[in-house]
Each structure stands twice: as structure tokens, then as C-alpha cells.
PDB file of C-alpha atoms in Angstrom:
ATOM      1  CA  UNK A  12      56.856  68.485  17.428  1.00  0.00           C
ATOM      2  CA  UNK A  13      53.861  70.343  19.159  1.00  0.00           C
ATOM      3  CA  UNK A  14      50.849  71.195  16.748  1.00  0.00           C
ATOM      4  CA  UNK A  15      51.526  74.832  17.590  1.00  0.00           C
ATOM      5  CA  UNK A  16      55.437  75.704  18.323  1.00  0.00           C
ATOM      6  CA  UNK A  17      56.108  77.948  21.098  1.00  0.00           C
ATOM      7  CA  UNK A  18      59.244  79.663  19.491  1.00  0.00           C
ATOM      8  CA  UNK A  19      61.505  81.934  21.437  1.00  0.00           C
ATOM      9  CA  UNK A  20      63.133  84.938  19.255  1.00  0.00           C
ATOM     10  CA  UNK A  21      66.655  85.891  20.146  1.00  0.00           C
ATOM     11  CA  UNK A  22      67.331  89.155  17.973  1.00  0.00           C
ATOM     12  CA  UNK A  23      65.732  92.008  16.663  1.00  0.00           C
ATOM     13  CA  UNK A  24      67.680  93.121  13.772  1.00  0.00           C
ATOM     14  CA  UNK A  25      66.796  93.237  10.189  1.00  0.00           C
ATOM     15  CA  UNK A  26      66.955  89.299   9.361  1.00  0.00           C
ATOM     16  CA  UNK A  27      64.904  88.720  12.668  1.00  0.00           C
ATOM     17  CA  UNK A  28      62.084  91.701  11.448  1.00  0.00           C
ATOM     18  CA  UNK A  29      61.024  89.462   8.142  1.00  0.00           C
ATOM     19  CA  UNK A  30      61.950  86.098   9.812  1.00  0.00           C
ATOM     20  CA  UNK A  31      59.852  86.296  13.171  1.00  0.00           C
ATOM     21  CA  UNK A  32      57.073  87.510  11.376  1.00  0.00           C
ATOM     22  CA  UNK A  33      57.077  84.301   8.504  1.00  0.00           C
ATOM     23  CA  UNK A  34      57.079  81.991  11.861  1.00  0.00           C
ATOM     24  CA  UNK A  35      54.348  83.914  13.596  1.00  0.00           C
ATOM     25  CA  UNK A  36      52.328  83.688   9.576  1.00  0.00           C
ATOM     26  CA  UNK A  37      52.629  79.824   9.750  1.00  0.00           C
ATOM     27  CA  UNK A  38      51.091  79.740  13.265  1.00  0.00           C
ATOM     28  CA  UNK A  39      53.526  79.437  15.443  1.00  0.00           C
ATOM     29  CA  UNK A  40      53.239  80.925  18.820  1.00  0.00           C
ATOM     30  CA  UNK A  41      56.015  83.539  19.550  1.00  0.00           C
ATOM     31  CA  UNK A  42      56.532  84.020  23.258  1.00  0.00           C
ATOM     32  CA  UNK A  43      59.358  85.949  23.607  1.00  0.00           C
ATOM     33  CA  UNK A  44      61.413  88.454  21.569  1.00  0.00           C
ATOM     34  CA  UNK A  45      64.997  89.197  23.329  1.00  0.00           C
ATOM     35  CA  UNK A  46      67.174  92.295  22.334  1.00  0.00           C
ATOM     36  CA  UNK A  47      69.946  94.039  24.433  1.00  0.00           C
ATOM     37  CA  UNK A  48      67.728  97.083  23.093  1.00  0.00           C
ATOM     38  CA  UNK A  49      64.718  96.706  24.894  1.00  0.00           C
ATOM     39  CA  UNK A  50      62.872  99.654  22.503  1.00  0.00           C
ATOM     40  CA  UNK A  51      63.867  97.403  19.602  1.00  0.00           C
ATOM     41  CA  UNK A  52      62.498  94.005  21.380  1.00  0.00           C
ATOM     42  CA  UNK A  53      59.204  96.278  21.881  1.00  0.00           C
ATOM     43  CA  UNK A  54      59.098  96.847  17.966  1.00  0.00           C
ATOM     44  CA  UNK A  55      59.561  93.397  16.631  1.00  0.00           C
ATOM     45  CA  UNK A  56      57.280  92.017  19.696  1.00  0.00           C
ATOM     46  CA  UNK A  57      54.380  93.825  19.090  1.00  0.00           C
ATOM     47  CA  UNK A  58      54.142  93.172  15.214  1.00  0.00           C
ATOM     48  CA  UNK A  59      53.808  88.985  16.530  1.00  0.00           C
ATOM     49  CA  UNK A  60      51.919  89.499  19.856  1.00  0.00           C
ATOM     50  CA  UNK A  61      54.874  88.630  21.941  1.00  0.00           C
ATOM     51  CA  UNK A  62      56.887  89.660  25.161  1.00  0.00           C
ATOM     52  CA  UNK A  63      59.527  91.501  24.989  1.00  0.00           C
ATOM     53  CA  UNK A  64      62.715  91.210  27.071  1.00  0.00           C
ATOM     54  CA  UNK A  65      66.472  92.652  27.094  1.00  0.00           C
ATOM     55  CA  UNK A  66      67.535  90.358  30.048  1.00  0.00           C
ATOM     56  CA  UNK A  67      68.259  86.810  29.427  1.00  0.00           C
ATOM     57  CA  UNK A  68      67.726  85.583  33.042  1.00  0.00           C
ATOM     58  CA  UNK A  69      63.807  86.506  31.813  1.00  0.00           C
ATOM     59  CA  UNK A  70      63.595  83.582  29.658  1.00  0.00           C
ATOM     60  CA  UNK A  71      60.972  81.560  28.467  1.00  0.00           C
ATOM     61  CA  UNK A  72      62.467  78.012  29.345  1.00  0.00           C
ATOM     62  CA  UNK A  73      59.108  76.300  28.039  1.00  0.00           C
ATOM     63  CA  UNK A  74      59.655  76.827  24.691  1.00  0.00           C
ATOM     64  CA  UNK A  75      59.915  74.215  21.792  1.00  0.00           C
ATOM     65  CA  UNK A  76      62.148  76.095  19.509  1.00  0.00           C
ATOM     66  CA  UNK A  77      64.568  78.874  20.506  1.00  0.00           C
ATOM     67  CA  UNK A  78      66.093  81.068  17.040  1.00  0.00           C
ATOM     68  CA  UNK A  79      69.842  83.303  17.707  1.00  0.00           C
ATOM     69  CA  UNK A  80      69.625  85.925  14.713  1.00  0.00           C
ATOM     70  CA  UNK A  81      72.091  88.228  15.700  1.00  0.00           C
ATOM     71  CA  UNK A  82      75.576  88.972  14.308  1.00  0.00           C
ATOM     72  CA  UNK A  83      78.162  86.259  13.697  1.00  0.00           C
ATOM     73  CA  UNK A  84      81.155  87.419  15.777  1.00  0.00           C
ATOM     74  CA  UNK A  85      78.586  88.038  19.238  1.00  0.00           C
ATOM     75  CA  UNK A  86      77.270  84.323  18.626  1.00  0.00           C
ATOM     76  CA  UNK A  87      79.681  82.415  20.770  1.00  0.00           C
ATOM     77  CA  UNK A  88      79.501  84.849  23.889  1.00  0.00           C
ATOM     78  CA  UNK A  89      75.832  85.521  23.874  1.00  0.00           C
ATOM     79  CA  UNK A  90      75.548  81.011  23.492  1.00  0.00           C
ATOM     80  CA  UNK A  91      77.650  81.341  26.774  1.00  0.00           C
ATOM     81  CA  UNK A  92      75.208  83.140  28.770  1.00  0.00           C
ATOM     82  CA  UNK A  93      71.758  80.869  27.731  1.00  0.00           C
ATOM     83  CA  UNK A  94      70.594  78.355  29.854  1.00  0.00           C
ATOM     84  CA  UNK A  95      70.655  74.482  28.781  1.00  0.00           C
ATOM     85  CA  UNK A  96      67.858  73.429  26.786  1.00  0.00           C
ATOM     86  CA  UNK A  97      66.223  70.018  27.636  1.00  0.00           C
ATOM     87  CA  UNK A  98      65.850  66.942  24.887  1.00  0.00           C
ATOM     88  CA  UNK A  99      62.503  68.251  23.994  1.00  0.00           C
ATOM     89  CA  UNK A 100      63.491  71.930  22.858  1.00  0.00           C
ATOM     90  CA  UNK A 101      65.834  72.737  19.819  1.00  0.00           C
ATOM     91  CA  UNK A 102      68.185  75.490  19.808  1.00  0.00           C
ATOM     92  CA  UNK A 103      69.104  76.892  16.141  1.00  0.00           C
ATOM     93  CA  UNK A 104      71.169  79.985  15.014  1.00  0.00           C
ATOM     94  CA  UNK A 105      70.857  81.838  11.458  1.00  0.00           C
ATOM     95  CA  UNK A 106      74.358  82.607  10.543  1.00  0.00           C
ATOM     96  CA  UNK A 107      76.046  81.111   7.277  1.00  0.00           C
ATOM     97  CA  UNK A 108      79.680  81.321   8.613  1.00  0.00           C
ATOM     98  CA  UNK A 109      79.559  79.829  11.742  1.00  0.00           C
ATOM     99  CA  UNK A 110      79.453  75.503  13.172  1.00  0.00           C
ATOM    100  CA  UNK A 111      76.263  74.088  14.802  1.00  0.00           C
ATOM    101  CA  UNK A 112      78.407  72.389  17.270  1.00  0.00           C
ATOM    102  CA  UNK A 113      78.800  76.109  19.091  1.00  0.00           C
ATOM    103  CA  UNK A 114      75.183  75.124  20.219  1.00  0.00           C
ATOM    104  CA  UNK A 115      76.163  72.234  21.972  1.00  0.00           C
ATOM    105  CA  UNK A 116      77.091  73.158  24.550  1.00  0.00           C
ATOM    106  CA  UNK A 117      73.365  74.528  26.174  1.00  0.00           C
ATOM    107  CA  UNK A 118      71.103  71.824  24.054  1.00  0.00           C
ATOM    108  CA  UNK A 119      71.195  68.341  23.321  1.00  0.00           C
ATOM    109  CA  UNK A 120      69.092  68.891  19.596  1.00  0.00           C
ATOM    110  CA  UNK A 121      70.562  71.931  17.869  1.00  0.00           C
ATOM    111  CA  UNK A 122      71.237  73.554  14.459  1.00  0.00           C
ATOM    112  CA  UNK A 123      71.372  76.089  11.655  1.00  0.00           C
ATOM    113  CA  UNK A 124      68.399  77.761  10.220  1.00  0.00           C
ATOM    114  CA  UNK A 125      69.736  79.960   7.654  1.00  0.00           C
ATOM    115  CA  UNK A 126      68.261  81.778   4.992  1.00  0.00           C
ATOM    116  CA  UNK A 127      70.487  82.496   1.670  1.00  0.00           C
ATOM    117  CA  UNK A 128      69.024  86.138   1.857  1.00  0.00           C
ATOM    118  CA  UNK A 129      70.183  89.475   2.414  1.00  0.00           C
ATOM    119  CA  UNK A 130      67.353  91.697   4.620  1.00  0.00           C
ATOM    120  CA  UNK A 131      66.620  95.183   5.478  1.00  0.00           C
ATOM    121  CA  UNK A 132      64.400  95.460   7.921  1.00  0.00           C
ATOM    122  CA  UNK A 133      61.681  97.883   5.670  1.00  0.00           C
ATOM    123  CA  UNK A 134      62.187  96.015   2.540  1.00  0.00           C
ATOM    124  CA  UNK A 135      59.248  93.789   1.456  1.00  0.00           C
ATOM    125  CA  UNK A 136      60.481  90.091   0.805  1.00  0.00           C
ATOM    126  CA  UNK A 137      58.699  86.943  -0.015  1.00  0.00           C
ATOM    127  CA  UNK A 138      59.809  84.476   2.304  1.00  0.00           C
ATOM    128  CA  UNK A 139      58.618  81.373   0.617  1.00  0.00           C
ATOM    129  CA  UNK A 140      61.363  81.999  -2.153  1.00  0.00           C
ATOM    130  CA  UNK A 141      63.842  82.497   0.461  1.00  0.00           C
ATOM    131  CA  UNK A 142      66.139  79.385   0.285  1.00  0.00           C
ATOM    132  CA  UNK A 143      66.584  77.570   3.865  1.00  0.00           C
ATOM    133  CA  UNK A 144      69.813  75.751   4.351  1.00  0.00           C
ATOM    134  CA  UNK A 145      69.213  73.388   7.493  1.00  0.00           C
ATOM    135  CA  UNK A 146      71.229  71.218   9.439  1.00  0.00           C
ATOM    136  CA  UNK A 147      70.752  69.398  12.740  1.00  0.00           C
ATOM    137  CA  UNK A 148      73.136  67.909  15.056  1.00  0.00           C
ATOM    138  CA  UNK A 149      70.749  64.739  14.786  1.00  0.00           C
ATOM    139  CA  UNK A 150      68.330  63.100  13.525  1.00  0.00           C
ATOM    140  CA  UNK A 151      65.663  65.152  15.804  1.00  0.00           C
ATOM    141  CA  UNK A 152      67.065  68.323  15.127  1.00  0.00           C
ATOM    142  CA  UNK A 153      67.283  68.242  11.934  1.00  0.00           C
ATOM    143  CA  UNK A 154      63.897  67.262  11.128  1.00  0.00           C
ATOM    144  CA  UNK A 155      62.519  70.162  13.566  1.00  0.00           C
ATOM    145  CA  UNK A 156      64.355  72.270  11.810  1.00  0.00           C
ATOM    146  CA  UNK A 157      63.138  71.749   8.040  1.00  0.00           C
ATOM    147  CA  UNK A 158      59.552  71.267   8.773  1.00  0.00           C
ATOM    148  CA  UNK A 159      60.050  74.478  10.259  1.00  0.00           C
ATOM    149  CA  UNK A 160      61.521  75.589   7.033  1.00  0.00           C
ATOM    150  CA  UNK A 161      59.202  73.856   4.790  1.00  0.00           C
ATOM    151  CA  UNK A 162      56.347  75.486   6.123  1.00  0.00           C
ATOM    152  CA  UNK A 163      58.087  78.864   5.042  1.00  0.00           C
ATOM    153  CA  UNK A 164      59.596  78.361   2.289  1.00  0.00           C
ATOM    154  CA  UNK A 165      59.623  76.126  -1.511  1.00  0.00           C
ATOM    155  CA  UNK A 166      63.399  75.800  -1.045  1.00  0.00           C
ATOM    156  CA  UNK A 167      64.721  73.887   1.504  1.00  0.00           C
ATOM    157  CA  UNK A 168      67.963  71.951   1.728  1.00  0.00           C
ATOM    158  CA  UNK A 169      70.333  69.978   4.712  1.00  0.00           C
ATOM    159  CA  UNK A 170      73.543  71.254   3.748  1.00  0.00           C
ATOM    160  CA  UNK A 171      76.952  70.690   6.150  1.00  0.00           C
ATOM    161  CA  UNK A 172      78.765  74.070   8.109  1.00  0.00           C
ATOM    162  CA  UNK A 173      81.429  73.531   5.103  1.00  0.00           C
ATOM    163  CA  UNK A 174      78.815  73.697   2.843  1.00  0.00           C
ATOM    164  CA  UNK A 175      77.031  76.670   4.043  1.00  0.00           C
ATOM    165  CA  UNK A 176      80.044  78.192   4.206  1.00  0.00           C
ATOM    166  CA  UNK A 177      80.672  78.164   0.716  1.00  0.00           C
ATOM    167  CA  UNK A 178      76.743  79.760  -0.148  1.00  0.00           C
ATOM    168  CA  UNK A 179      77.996  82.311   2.234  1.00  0.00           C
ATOM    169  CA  UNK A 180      81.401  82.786   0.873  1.00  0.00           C
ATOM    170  CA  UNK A 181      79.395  82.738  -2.734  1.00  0.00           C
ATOM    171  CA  UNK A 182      76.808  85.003  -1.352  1.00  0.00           C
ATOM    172  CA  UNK A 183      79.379  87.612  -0.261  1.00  0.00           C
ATOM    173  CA  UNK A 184      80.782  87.212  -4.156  1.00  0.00           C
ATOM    174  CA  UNK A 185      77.486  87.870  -6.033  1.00  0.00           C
ATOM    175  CA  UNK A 186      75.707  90.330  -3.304  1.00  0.00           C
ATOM    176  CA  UNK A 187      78.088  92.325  -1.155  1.00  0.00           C
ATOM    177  CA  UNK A 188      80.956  92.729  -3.806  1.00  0.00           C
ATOM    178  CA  UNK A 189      78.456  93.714  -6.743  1.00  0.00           C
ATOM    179  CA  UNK A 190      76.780  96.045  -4.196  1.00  0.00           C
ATOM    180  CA  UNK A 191      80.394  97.512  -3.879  1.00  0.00           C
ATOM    181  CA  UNK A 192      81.167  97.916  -7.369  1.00  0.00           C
ATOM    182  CA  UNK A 193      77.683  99.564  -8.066  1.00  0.00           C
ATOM    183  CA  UNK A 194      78.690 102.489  -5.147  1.00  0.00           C
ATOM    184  CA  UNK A 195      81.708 102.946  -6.159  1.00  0.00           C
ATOM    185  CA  UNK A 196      80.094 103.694 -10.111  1.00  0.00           C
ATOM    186  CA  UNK A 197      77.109 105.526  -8.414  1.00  0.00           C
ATOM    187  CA  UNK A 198      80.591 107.828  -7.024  1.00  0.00           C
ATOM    188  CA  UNK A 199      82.440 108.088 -10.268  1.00  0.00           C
ATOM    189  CA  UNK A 200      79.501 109.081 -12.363  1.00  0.00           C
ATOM    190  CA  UNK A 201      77.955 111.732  -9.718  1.00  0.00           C
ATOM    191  CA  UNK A 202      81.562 112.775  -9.042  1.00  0.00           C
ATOM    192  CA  UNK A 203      81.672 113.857 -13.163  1.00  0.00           C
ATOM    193  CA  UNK A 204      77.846 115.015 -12.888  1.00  0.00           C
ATOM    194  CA  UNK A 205      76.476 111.882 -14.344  1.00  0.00           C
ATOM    195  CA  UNK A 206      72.842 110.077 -13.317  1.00  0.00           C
ATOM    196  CA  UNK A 207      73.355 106.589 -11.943  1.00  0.00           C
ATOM    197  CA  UNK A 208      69.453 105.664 -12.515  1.00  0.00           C
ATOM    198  CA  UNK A 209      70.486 105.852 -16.144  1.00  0.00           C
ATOM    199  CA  UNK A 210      72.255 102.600 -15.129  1.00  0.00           C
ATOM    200  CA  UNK A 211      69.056 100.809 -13.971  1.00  0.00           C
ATOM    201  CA  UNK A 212      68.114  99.065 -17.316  1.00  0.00           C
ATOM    202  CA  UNK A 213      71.357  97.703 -17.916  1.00  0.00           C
ATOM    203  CA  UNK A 214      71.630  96.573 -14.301  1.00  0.00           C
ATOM    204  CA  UNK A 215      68.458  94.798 -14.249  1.00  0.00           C
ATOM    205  CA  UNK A 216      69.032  93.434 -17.713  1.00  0.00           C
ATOM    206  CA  UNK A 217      72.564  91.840 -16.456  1.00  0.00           C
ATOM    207  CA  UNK A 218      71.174  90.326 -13.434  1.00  0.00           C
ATOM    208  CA  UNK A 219      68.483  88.891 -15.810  1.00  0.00           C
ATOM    209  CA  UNK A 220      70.865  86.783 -18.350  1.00  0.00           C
ATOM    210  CA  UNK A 221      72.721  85.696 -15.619  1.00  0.00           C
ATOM    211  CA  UNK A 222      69.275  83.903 -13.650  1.00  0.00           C
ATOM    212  CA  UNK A 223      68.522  82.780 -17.198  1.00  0.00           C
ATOM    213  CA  UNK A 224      71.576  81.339 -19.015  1.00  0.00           C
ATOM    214  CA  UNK A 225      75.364  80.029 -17.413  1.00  0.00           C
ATOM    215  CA  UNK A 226      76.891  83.424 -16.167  1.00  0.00           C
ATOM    216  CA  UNK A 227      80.206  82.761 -17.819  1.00  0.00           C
ATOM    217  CA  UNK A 228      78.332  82.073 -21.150  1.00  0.00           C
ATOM    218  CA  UNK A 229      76.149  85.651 -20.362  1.00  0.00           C
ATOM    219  CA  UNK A 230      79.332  87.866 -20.222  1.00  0.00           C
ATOM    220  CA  UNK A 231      80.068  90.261 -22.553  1.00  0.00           C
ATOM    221  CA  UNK A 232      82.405  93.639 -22.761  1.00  0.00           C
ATOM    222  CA  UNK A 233      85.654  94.742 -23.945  1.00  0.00           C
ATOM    223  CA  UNK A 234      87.798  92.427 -21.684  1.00  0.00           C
ATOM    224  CA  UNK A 235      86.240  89.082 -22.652  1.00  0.00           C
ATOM    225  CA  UNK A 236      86.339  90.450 -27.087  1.00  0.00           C
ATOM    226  CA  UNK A 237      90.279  91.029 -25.213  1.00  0.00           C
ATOM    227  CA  UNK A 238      89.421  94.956 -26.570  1.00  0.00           C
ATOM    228  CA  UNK A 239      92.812  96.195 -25.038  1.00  0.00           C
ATOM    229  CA  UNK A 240      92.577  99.784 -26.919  1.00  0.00           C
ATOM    230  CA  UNK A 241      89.035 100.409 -25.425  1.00  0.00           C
ATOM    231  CA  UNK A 242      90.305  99.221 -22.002  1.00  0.00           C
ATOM    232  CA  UNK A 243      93.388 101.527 -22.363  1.00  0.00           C
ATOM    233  CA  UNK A 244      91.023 104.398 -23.037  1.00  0.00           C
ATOM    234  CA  UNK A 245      88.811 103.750 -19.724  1.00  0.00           C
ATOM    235  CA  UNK A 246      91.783 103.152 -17.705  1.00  0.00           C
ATOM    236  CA  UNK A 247      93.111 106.916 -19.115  1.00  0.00           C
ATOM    237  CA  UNK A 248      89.455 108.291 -18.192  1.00  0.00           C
ATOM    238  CA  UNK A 249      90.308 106.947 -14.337  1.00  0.00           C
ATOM    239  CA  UNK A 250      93.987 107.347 -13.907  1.00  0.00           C
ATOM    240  CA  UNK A 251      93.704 109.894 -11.462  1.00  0.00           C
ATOM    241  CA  UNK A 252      91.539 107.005  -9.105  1.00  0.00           C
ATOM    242  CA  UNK A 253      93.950 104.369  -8.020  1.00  0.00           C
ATOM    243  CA  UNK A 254      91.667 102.394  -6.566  1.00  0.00           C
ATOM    244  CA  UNK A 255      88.849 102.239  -9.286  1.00  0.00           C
ATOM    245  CA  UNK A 256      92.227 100.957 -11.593  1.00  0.00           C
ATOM    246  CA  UNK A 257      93.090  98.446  -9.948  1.00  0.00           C
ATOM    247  CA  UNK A 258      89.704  96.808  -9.649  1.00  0.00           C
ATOM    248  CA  UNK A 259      89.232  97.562 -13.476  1.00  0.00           C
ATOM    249  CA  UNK A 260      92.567  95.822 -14.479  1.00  0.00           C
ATOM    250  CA  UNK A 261      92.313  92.820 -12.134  1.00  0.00           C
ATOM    251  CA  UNK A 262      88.288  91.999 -13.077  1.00  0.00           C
ATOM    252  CA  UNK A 263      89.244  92.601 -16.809  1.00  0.00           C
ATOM    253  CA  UNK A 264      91.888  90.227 -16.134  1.00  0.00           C
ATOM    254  CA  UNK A 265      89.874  87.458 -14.526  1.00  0.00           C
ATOM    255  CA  UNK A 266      87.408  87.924 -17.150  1.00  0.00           C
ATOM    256  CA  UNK A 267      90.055  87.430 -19.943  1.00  0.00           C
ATOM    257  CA  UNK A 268      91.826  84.342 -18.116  1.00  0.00           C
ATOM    258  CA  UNK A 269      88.383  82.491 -17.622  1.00  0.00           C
ATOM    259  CA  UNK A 270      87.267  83.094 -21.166  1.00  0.00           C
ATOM    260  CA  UNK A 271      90.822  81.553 -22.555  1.00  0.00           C
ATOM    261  CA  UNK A 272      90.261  78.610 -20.360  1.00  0.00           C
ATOM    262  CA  UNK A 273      86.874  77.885 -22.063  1.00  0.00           C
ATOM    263  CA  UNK A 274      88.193  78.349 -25.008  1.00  0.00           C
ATOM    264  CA  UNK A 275      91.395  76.084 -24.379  1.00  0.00           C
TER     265      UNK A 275
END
């Protein structure tokens, strides 16, 4: 690879706002940023000194590296409308749920680049513990790819599309449902005049055991002690919310049938 990559940034959303930056920090050259939005192109360009475009026909074709970040179910259409990529470029996407080999059909050296992260485009993030699952279609590609990732981050692994798939599935488990259940408290409690920042400590001290210590060892509560009088008693305070009893009964479930099987 060229001392100084000429990368080519296709997305402006929130992953593409901390990613395009952490390339442009390691000294890579960023030519282009493409959006449909051309305002939003404008924004992300100017923060790495680059052009911005909303028309693909405008591409940079002399690029080493070209980066899709934008959503997983516009991936296959917008691949459709690139041009083909020559045997010394690599074309990458970011998504955790979706094959390499929907690259090859524009590039001969392709992959994922995928950070096992979940961004908003004004939060501040540390990139370098950011974990970067890579994966070429060969040998080429692949090592493009994780020097690339090694220059950004201390946690870099070549992991399979089944593989990735899993973090993602995982991911989705540990981030997006616990990000549900924690709205749909913040709702019950405000909905009976209740703070939910008198939550925080508890929250932060939860997330803590389970970093520190096996998170099936770390739980505690009345469904793993199998308290079934307390759990009767805050199933009568939510009757009235269907929804809020199911998920109580079926995660106090779970949690009883996992700590049995330990125990067994």
C-alpha cells in the first residue's frame, strides 16, 4: 500500500462522522466524501479537507481505498451503481450483517471494515478501543484492510461474514435490546412521576460487574433467588401494561431456566 492512502468516503452518517475523521488522524488523504445529501457531504468534508460530492458519476477513480458506510438494506443497490475498481484499489463496506462477496462484483480486492460500535454522530468516542472486525476476499485485501485498522485501533481481528454476524446479532442483544428495556423503564417511572436519573448508579454499577466478572455469574434479583411472591407483586404493580408483562415474565423466566442449568 501507498505511504499515504488516498481513501474515498462513501457516507456521511453518524458511523462515517467518527470513522472518516480516525482515517484522516492517521494520515491518510481523504479525497472525496459522497452523500445523496450534498449539505451533509459538505459537513463531514470540511472537518477532513475533502471534496464533497452527491453524484457518483463524480468519482475519484484514483483512489487506493474506497469505504461504503451507509445503511445495510441500501448496500446492494448503491454497489450496483459504482464503477469497477482496478487490482490496485480495495473496496470495503462497514456493515456487520451483510457478505463481502456483494463487493465483488465492482473490485477484484474487497472486504469488511467494521467496527463493533454503536455511533452518534456528536458523541465523543475513542476510536483506538473500537474493535475492528476485518475480512478480505484475499490475501491483498485483507491485509489492506487491517493495517488500516491497526493503525486505528488496539483491537483488531479477521473474522468470517458468519462470524460477524453473530457480534452483530450479539451486539443487537447487549446494546439495542438493553437500550429498549431502559426506555421503556424511563416510561413507566415518569408515567407514575418517578426520576429515571435515580437509576444511573445502579445502571452503571450493572454494566460494571458484567465487564468485570462472567455475566451469568454477575446476575442477581428476585427471578434468579426464584422470589415468585416478589415477582407476583411487580407483575400486580404492571397489570394494567401488557406489554411491560410479558417482557417481565419471559426475562424472569430465562433468567430462572439458565440459573437451573448451572446448577444442574
Amino acid at each position: 500500500m501507498p505511504d499515504k492512502l488516498k481513501i474515498v468516503a462513501l457516507g456521511s452518517g453518524n458511523l462515517a462522522h467518527h470513522l472518516v475523521p480516525a482515517l484522516r488522524d492517521i494520515d491518510c488523504h481523504i479525497t472525496q466524501v459522497y452523500s445523496r445529501d450534498i449539505s451533509r457531504a459538505k459537513s463531514l468534508a470540511h472537518l477532513v479537507e475533502a471534496d464533497a460530492i452527491d453524484d457518483i458519476t463524480h468519482l475519484d477513480t484514483e483512489a487506493d481505498v474506497y469505504i461504503i458506510m451507509i445503511k445495510d438494506d441500501a448496500l446492494e443497490s448503491f454497489v450496483d451503481k459504482l464503477p469497477c475498481f482496478n487490482a490496485s484499489q480495495t473496496l470495503a463496506h462497514t456493515a456487520g450483517a451483510k457478505a463481502i462477496d456483494i463487493l465483488g462484483k465492482r473490485a477484484i480486492n474487497y472486504g469488511s471494515f467494521y467496527p463493533l460500535q454503536t455511533f452518534k454522530r456528536n458523541q465523543a468516542m475513542d476510536m483506538s478501543e473500537v474493535p475492528f472486525f476485518i475480512n478480505g476476499n484475499n490475501a491483498t485485501a485483507t491485509a489492506n484492510l487491517r493495517i488500516m485498522a491497526r493503525m486505528i485501533s488496539s483491537k483488531v481481528e479477521v473474522y468470517s461474514d458468519s462470524e460477524r454476524m453473530k457480534y452483530h446479532l450479539a451486539a443487537v442483544f447487549v446494546n439495542n435490546f438493553n437500550n429498549h428495556l431502559a426506555c421503556l423503564t424511563q416510561n413507566f417511572l415518569e408515567s407514575n412521576g418517578l426520576k429515571f436519573e435515580h437509576l444511573e448508579a445502579i445502571i452503571k454499577t450493572g454494566n460494571e460487574k458484567i465487564l468485570q466478572m462472567q455475566a451469568c455469574q454477575s446476575q442477581t434479583g428476585p427471578a434468579v433467588r426464584e422470589d415468585h411472591l416478589l415477582m407476583e407483586k411487580h407483575l400486580e404493580i404492571i397489570k394494567d401494561d401488557k406489554q411491560l408483562s410479558e417482557i417481565y415474565k419471559i426475562i424472569s423466566k430465562s433468567i430462572i431456566d439458565q440459573h437451573r442449568k448451572e446448577k444442574a
